[in-house]
Structure formats: structure tokens, C-alpha cells
Coordinates of C-alpha atoms in Angstrom, one line a residue:
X488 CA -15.3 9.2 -4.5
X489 CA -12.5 10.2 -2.1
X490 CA -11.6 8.3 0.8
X491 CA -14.5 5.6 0.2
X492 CA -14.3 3.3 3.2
X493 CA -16.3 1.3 0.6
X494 CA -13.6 1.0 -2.1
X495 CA -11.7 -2.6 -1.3
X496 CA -8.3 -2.3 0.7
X497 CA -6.3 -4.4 -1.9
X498 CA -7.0 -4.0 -6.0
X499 CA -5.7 -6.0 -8.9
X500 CA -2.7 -4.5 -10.2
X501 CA -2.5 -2.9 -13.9
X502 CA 0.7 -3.7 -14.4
X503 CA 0.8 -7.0 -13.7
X504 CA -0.4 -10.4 -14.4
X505 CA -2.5 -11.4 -10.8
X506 CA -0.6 -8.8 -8.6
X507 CA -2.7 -7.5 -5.8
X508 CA -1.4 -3.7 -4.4
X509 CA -2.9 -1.8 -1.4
X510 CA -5.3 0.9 -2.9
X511 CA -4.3 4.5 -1.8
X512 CA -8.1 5.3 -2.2
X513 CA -9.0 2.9 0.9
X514 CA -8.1 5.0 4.3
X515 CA -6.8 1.5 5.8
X516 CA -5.0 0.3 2.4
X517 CA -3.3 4.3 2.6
X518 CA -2.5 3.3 6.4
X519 CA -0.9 0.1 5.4
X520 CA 1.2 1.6 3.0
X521 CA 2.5 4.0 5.3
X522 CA 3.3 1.2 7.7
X523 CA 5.1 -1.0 5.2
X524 CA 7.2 1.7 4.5
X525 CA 8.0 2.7 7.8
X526 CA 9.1 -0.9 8.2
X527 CA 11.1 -1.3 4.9
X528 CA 13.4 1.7 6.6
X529 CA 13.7 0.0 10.0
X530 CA 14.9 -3.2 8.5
X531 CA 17.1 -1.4 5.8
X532 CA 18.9 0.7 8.7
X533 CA 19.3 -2.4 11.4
X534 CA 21.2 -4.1 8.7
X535 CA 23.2 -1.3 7.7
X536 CA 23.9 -0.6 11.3
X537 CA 24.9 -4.3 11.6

């Protein structure tokens, strides 16, 4: 199903030993994504502006 608020917000990774990753099918885990991204840029351009 699509956009399952029942599906879990983090899953075990299949690439990885025990890695948990935010699942994309989740609407918060897609949110958080967004969000950690949005952050990665901030911090990546304050220390290049620095």
C-alpha cells in the first residue's frame, strides 16, 4: 500500500549489517528525510561561508 501510516517510520536496511534508514513509504519517515536534507545543506553552506 502507498502512503501506509501503518508501515514503521524506520526499516532495517538491505544493505547493511544492523543499519536502520527512514522508510520513504511512511509519510513521517518521507518528512524526515526531507528535513535531514534540508539540514545537511544548511550546515554544508555555513561552513563554506565560514
Amino acid at each position: 500500500m502507498r502512503d501506509d501510516p501503518g508501515e514503521p517510520v524506520f526499516v532495517r536496511s538491505k544493505w547493511g549489517a544492523n543499519n536502520y534508514v527512514f522508510n520513504w513509504r511512511n509519510p513521517v519517515g518521507r518528512v524526515l528525510i526531507v528535513v535531514t536534507l534540508l539540514a545537511a545543506i544548511v550546515v554544508l553552506g555555513s561552513l563554506y561561508a565560514s
